[in-house]
XYZ file of C-alpha atoms in Angstrom:
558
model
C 6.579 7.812 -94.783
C 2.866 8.204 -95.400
C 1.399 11.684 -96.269
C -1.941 11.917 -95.288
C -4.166 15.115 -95.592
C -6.362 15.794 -92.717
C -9.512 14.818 -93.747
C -7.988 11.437 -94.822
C -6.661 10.637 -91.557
C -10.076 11.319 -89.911
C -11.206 8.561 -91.767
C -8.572 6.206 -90.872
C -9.412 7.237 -87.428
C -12.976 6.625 -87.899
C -12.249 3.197 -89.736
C -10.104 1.661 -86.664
C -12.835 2.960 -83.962
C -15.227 0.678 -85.964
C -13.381 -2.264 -86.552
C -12.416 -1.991 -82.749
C -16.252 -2.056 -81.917
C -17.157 -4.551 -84.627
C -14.181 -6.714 -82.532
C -16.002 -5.876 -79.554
C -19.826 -6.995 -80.939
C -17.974 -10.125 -81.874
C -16.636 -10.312 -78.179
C -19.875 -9.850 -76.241
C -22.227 -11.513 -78.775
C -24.686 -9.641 -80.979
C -27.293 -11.018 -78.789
C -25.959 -9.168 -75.766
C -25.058 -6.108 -77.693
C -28.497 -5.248 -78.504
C -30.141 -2.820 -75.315
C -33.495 -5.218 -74.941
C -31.315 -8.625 -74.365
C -30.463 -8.829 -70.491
C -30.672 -12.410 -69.216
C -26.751 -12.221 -69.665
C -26.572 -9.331 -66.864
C -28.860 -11.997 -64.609
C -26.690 -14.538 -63.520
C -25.769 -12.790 -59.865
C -21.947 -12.011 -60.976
C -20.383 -8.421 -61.387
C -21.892 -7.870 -64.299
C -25.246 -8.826 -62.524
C -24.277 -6.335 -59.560
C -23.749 -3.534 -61.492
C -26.910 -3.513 -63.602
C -29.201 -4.166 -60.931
C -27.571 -1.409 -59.121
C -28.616 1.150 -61.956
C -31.814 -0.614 -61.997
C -32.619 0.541 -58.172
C -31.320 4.082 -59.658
C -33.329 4.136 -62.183
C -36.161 4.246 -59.970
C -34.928 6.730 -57.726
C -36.251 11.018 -57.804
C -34.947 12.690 -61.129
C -33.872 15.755 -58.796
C -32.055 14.324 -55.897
C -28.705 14.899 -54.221
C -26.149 13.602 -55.039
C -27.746 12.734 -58.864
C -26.382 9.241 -58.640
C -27.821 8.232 -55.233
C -29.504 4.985 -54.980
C -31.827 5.809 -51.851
C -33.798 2.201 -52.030
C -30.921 0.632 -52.450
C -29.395 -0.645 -49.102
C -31.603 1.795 -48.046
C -29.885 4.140 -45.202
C -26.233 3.138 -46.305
C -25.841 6.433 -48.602
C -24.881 4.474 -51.794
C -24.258 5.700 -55.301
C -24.462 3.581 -58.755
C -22.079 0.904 -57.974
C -20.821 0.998 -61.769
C -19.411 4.282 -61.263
C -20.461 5.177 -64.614
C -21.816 8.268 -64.982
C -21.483 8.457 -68.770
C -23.568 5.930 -69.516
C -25.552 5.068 -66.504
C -27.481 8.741 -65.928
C -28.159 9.520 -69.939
C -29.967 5.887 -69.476
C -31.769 7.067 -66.953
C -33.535 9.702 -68.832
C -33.703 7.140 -71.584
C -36.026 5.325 -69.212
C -38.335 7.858 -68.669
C -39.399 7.161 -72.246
C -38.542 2.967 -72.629
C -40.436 2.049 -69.640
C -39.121 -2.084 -70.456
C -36.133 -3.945 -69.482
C -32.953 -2.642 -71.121
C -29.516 -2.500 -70.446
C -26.711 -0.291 -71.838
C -22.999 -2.783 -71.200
C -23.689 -4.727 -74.165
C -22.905 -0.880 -76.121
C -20.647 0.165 -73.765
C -18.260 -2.622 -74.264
C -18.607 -2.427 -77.915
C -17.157 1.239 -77.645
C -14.736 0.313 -74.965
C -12.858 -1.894 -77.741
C -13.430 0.745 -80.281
C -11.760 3.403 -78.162
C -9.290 1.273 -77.323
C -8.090 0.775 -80.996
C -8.711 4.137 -81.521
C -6.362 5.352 -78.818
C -4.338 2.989 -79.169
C -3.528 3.895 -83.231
C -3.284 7.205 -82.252
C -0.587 6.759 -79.559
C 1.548 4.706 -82.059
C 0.911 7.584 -84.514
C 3.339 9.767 -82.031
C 5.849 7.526 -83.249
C 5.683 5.634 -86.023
C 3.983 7.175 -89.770
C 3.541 3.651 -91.704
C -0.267 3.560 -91.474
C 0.108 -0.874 -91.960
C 2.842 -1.009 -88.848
C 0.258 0.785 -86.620
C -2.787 -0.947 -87.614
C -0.953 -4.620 -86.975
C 0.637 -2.997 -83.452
C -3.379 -1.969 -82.696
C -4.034 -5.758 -82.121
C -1.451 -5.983 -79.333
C -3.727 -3.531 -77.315
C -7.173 -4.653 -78.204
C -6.536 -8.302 -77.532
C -4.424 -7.536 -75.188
C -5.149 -9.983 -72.497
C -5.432 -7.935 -69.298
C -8.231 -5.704 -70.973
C -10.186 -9.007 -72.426
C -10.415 -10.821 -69.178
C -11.388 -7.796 -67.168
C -14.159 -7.497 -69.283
C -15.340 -11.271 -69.938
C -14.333 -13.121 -67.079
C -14.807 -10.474 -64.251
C -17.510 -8.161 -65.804
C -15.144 -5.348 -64.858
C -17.078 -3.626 -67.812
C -15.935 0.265 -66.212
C -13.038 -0.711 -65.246
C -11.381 -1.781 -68.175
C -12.048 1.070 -69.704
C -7.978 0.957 -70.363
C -8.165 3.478 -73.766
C -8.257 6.347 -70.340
C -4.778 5.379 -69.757
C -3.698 5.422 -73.315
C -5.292 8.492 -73.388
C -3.077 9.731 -70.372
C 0.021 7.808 -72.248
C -1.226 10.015 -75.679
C -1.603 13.593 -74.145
C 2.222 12.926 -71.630
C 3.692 12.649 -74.904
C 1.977 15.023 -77.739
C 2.033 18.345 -75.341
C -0.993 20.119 -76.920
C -3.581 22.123 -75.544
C -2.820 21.087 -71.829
C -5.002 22.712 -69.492
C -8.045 21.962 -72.155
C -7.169 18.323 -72.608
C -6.031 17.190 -69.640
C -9.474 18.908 -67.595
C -11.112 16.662 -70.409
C -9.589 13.649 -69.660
C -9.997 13.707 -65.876
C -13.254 14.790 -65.794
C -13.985 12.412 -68.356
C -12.721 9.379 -66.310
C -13.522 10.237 -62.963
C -17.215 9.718 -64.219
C -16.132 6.223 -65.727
C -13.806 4.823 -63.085
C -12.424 5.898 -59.881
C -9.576 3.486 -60.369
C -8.166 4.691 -63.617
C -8.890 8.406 -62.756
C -6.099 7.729 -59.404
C -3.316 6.060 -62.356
C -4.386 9.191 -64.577
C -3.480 12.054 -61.825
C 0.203 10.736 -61.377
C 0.355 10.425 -65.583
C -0.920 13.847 -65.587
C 1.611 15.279 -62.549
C 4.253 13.851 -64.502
C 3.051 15.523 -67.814
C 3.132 18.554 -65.877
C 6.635 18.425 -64.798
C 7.539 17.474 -67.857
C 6.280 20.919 -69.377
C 7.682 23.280 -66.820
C 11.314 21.561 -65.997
C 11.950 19.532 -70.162
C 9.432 21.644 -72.162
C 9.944 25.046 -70.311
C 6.574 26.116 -71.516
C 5.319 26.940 -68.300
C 7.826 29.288 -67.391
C 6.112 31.680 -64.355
C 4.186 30.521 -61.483
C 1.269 31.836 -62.596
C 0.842 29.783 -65.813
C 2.114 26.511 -63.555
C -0.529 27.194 -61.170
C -3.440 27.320 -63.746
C -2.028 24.217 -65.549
C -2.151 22.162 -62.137
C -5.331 23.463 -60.977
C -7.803 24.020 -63.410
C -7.659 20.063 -64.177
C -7.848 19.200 -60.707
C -10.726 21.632 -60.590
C -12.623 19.477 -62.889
C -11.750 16.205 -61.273
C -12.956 17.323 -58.131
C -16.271 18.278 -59.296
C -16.573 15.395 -61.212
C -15.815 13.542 -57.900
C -18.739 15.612 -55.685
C -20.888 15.224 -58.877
C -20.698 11.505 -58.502
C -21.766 11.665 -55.065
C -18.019 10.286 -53.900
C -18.150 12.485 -51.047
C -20.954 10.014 -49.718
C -18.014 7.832 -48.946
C -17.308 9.457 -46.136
C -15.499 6.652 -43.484
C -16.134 3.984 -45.396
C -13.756 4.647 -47.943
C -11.047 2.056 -47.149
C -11.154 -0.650 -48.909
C -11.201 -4.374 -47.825
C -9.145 -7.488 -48.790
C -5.372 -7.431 -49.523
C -4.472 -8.063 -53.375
C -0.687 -7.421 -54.845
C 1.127 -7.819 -58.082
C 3.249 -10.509 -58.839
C 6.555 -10.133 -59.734
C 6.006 -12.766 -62.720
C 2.591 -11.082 -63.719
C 3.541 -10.063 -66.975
C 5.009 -13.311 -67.674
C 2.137 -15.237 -66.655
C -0.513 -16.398 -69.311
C -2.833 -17.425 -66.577
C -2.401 -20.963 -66.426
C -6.096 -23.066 -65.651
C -7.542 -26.516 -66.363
C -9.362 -24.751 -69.270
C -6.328 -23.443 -71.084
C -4.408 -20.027 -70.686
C -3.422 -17.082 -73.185
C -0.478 -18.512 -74.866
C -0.193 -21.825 -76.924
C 3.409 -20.799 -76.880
C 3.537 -21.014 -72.658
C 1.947 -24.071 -72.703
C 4.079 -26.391 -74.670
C 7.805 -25.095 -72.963
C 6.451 -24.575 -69.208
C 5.945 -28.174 -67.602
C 2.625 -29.043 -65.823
C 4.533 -29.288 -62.420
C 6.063 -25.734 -62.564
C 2.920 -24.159 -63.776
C 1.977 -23.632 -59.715
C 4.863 -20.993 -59.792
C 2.676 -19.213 -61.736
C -1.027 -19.704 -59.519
C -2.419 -16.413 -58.841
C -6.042 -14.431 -58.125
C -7.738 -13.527 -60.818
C -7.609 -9.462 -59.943
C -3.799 -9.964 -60.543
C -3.682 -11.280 -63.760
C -1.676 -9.140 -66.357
C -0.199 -10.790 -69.578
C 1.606 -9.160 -71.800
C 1.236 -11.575 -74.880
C 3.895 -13.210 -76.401
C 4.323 -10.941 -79.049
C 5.065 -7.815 -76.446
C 7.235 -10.000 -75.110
C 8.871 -10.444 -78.072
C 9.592 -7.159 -78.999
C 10.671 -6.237 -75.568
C 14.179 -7.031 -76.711
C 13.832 -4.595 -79.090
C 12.976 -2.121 -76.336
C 16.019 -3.218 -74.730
C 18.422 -2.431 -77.349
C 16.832 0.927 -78.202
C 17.455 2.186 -74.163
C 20.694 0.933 -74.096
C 21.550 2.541 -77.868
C 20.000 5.650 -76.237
C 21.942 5.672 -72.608
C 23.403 8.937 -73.157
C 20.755 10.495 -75.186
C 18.101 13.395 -73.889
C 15.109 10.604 -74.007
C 15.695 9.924 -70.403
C 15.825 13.338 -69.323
C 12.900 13.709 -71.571
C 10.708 10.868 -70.235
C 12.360 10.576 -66.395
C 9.189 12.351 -64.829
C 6.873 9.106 -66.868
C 8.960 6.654 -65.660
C 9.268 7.660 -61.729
C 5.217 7.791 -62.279
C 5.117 4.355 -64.027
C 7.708 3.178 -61.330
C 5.368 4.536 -58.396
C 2.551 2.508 -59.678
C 4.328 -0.446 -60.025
C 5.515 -0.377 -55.950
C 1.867 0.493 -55.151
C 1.077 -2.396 -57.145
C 3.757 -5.069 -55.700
C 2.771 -3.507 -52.242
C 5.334 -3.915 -49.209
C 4.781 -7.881 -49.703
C 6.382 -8.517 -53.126
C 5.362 -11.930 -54.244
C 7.300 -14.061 -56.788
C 7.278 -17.350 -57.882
C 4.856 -18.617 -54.820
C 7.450 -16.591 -52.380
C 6.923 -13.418 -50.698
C 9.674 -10.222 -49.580
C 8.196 -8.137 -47.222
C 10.095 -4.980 -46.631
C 9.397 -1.669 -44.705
C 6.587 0.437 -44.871
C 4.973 3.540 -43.692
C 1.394 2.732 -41.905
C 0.466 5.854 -43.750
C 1.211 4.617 -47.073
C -0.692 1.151 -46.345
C -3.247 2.395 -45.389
C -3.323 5.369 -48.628
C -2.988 2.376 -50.484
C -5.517 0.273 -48.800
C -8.148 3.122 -50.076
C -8.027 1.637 -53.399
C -8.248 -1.993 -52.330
C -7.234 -3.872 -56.258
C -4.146 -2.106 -56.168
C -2.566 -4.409 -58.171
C -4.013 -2.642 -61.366
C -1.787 0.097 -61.212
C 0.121 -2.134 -62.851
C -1.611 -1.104 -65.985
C -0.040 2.415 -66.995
C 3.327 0.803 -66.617
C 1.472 -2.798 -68.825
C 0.753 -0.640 -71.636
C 3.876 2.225 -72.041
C 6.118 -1.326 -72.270
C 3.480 -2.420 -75.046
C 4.364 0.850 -76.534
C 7.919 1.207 -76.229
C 8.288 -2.566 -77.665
C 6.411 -1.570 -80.931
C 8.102 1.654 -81.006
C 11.827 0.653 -80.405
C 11.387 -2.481 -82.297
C 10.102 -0.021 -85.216
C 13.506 1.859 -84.617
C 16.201 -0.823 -84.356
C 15.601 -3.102 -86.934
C 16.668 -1.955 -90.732
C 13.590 0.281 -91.811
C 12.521 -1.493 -94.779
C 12.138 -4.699 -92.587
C 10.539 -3.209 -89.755
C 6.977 -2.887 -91.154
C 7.367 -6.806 -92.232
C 8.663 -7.687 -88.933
C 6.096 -5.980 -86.557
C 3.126 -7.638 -89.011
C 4.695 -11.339 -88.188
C 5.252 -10.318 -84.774
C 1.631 -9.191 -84.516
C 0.190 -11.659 -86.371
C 1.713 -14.899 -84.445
C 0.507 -12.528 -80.867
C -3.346 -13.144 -82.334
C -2.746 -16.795 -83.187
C -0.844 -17.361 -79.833
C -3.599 -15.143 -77.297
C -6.873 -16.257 -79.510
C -7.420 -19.444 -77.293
C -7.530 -16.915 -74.270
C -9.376 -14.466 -76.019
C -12.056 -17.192 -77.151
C -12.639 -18.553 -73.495
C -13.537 -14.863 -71.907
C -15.515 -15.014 -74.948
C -17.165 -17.833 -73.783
C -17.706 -16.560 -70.306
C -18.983 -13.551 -71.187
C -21.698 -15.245 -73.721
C -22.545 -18.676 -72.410
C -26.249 -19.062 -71.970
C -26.478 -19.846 -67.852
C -29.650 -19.674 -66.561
C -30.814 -16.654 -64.866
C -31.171 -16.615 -61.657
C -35.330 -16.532 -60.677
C -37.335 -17.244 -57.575
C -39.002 -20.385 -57.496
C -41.651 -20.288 -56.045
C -43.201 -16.984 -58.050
C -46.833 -17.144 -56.799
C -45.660 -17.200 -53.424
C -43.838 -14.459 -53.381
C -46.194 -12.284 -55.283
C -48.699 -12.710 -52.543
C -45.978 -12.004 -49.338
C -44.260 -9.049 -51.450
C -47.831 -7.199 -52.256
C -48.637 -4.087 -50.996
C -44.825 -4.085 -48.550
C -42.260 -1.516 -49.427
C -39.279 -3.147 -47.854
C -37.367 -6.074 -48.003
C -35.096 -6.625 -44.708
C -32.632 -9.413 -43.821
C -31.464 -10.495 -41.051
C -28.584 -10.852 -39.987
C -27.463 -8.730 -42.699
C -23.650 -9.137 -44.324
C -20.941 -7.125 -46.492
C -19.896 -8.678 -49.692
C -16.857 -6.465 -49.287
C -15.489 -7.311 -46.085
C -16.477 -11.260 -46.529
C -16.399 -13.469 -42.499
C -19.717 -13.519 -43.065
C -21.480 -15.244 -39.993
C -23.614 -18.369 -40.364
C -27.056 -17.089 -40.243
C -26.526 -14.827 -43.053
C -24.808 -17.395 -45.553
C -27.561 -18.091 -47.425
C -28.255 -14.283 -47.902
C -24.380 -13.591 -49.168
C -24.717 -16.606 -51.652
C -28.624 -15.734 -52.862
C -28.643 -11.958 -52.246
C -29.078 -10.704 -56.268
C -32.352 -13.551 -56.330
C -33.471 -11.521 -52.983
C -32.490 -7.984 -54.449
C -34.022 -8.563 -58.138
C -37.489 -9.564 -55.954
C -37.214 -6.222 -54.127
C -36.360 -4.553 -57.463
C -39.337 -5.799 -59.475
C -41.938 -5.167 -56.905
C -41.023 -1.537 -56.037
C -39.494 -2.319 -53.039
C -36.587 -1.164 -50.779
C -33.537 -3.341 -49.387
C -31.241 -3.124 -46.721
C -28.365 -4.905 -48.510
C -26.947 -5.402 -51.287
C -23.374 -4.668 -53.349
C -21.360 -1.988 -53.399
C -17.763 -0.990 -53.708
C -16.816 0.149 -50.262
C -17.304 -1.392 -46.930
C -20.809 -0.858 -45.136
C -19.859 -2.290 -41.541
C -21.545 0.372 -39.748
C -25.047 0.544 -41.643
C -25.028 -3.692 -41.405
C -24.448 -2.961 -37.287
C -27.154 -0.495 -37.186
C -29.797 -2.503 -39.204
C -28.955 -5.557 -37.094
C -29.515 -3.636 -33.948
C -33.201 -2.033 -34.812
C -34.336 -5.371 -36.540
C -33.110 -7.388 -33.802
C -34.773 -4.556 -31.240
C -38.427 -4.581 -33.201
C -39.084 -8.196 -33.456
C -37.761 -9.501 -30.404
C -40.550 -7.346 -28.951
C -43.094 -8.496 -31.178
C -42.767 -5.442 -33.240
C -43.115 -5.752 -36.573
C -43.209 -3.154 -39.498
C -46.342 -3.237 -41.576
C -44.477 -2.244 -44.494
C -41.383 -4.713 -44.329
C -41.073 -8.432 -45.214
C -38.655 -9.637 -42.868
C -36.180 -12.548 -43.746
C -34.194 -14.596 -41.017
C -31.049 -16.119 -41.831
C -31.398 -18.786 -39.032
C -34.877 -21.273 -37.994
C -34.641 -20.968 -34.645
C -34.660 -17.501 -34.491
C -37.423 -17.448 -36.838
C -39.361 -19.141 -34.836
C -38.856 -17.321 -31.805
C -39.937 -14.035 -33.389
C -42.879 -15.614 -34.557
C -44.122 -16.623 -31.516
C -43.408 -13.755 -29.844
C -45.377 -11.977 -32.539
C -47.853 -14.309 -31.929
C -51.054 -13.580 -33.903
C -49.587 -10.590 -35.158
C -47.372 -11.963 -37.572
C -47.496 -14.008 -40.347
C -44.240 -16.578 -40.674
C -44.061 -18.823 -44.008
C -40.615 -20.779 -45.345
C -40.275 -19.648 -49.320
C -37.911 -21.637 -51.230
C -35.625 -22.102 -48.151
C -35.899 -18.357 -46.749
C -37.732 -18.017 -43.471
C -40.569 -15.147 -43.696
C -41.885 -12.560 -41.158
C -44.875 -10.013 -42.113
C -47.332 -8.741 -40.049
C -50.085 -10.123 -40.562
């Protein structure tokens, strides 16, 4: 067993955090690290949306309610930064009052998002296992894991896979210290990062809870049970109205139906460019690999080498049928298990089949709130990355268990590195960024206006978009980044929730105004379809001025 003093473990600690971020420079390119490099965030994908989001907020009043309103962005649609990351996203803000240029703040933020996630990681193992080498080789499992690579490189899910929250959760369920301090910490501390992970981290931290008063019995009155529910929750919710959440209001069902697959874990995600497991590849035959097929938000790999040492897991339960570790972790696992159903949904899918059983509406539609449910499949994803290293640490003989994990680990990086490499890729290939055309053009038509208004407009979030407005869904970050660099207002745009009603009202006053001849003096107008361009042209008459721009059909008054 290793002794280490304090002060040498600090630097252990310190020493994983920055080989984790060093790992994570490597992963979104030192180019895209730096703050002044943002061509990478121009490309009109998440990434994309989420930047030029806190771009329209970094514009907006330094004393405004809620602080993270975006008021010019989809202007009278009451959004908030669409990053949902508070952290980060307002500090830069105030950073800008200074750095008037172009910057951006992902390329650090996913730097520290691998470094925390070693760091968490290594200090959840540390619960279990003292050999200093066995945890640093089990680290690797969770920062290449694959489900936390590809949210960040191929879906620019940079908030989101902020996954060190959950081992966080995982770290405080199982070390019982300081609860009411730590656990107001850690909620707080994600609901400003990710509304997502914060929902995964409440039923973590209701289990935890449980697990004090009924296993622990150190919260033995109902006085000391009340303060150690709600001070925490105390802190989440203001955290919650801080972010402006509350803004929400109706709108705060999600659209789209996504669910977990049964084989998720199993599945190396299988494409024309590759997958995460050489292993996969060679012993699963071309023809069976549509078994597999899934949507992106699903994907969830374990890696071969947590699969591996699930059979170590296996053994340990059984050995430990009869022992208190159920009764000590039950309240975990009904949390992990509650996930996982919220995950699979009431359609279970598996193996390109589907068993739909029963219900509540009420529960659908609770669950419908969050949309991507299938990522609370992630608590469960990485206390079964645990438990492998941990039971495999405790089953085999001790002297060979340090050996054995290291090969284990090892052959995980050599078999996931393909994987990791093309998110790699993604995240750092040099597209073009996405620019108007026709620059001189638009300089002259955007001068002097204050808004830029589409019509028809459209929801990225609900999707059916109709014809006319096509061309808007596909183009609408070129469209937005125009606004954006000319001071201007929009009235569309992404964000996270549905904005149905706000689209309908828009619609209705545009459609009003110039079919009337009325046109704004402060708007440039763009119409989705010819025809109806025309039409409100003429009926402007010499009051308007109507001009096609790189495809996009023009109204301003003249």
């Amino acid at each position: 067993m290793d002794s280490l003093t304090g002060f040498l473990q600090r630097r252990i600690n310190a020493t994983v955090f920055i080989a984790g971020t060093l790992v994570g420079i490597w992963f979104v390119s030192l180019h895209n690290f730096l703050p002044w490099n943002v061509d990478w965030l121009t490309l009109g994908n998440d990434g994309s949306a989420f930047h030029i989001s806190w771009e329209f907020y970094r514009k907006a009043p330094m004393l405004q309610w809620p602080i993270t309103a975006t008021p010019t962005y989809i202007e009278g649609a009451n959004t908030v930064l669409a990053s949902a990351n508070g952290i980060v996203g307002i500090p830069a803000k105030l950073i800008g009052l200074v750095f008037r240029g172009q910057f951006q703040f992902y390329g650090l933020w996913v730097a520290a998002t691998f470094g925390l996630q070693a760091l968490f990681s290594f200090r959840l193992l540390g619960l279990f296992i003292d050999n200093t080498s066995t945890k640093l080789t089990a680290c690797t499992l969770f920062v290449l894991a694959p489900t936390f690579v590809f949210r960040i490189g191929e879906m620019s899910h940079f908030e989101v896979a902020s996954h060190w929250l959950i081992l966080g959760a995982l770290y405080l369920y199982f070390s019982n210290t300081k609860f009411v301090r730590n656990w107001s910490l850690l909620l707080l501390l994600s609901i400003l990062i990710s509304v997502y992970i914060t929902a995964m981290l409440v039923l973590i931290f209701f289990a935890a809870l449980a697990k004090e008063r009924f296993v622990n019995k150190a919260l033995p009155t109902l006085r000391r049970l009340s303060v150690a529910a709600v001070v925490p929750l105390l802190w989440l919710f203001a955290g919650f109205v801080f972010m402006g959440y509350l803004n929400y209001g109706g709108s705060a069902t999600g659209t789209g139906f996504f669910r977990l697959n049964v084989l998720a874990y199993f599945n190396p995600g299988f494409s024309w460019t590759g997958s995460f497991s050489r292993i996969f590849e060679l012993v699963v035959p071309t023809d069976h690999r549509q078994l597999f097929v899934e949507d992106m938000e699903m994907f969830q790999y374990l890696g071969i080498g947590a699969l591996v040492m699930l059979v170590g897991l296996a053994v340990y339960l059984v050995q430990q049928r009869k022992a208190a570790w159920w009764k000590s972790n039950s309240w975990l696992i009904g949390a992990l298990v509650i996930m996982l159903l919220l995950a699979f949904s009431h359609r279970i899918g598996i193996a390109g089949r589907e068993v739909a059983y029963w219900w509540p509406e009420v529960l659908k539609d609770t669950r419908q709130v969050f949309r991507a449910a299938t990522r609370f499949g992630w608590p469960l994803y990485y206390a079964l990355m645990l438990g492998a290293v941990v039971a495999t640490s405790r089953v085999l003989p001790k002297k060979w268990a340090s050996v054995a994990i290291g090969a284990i680990c090892l052959f995980n990086v050599i078999d996931v590195l393909p994987g990791v490499q093309e998110t790699h890729y993604h995240i750092t290939d040099k597209y073009g960024s996405i620019r108007a055309q026709s620059t001189e053009k638009w300089e002259t038509i955007l001068a002097n206006k204050s808004h830029v208004k589409v019509f028809p407009n459209f929801d990225l979030q609900v999707g059916n978009t109709v014809p006319d407005a096509e061309n808007f869904e596909k183009n609408w970050y070129l469209l937005a980044r125009l606004a954006l660099d000319h001071n201007m207002s929009t009235n569309f745009g992404y964000v996270s929730r549905p904005i149905t009603e706000h689209i309908a009202r828009e619609d209705a006053l545009i459609q009003a105004g110039l079919s009337v001849g009325e046109l704004d003096p402060e708007v440039v107008y763009i119409i989705g379809n010819k025809q109806t361009w025309q039409q409100f042209a003429e009926v402007a008459g010499a009051n308007a001025k109507a001009e096609e721009i790189d495809g996009f059909y023009v109204i301003t008054s003249s």
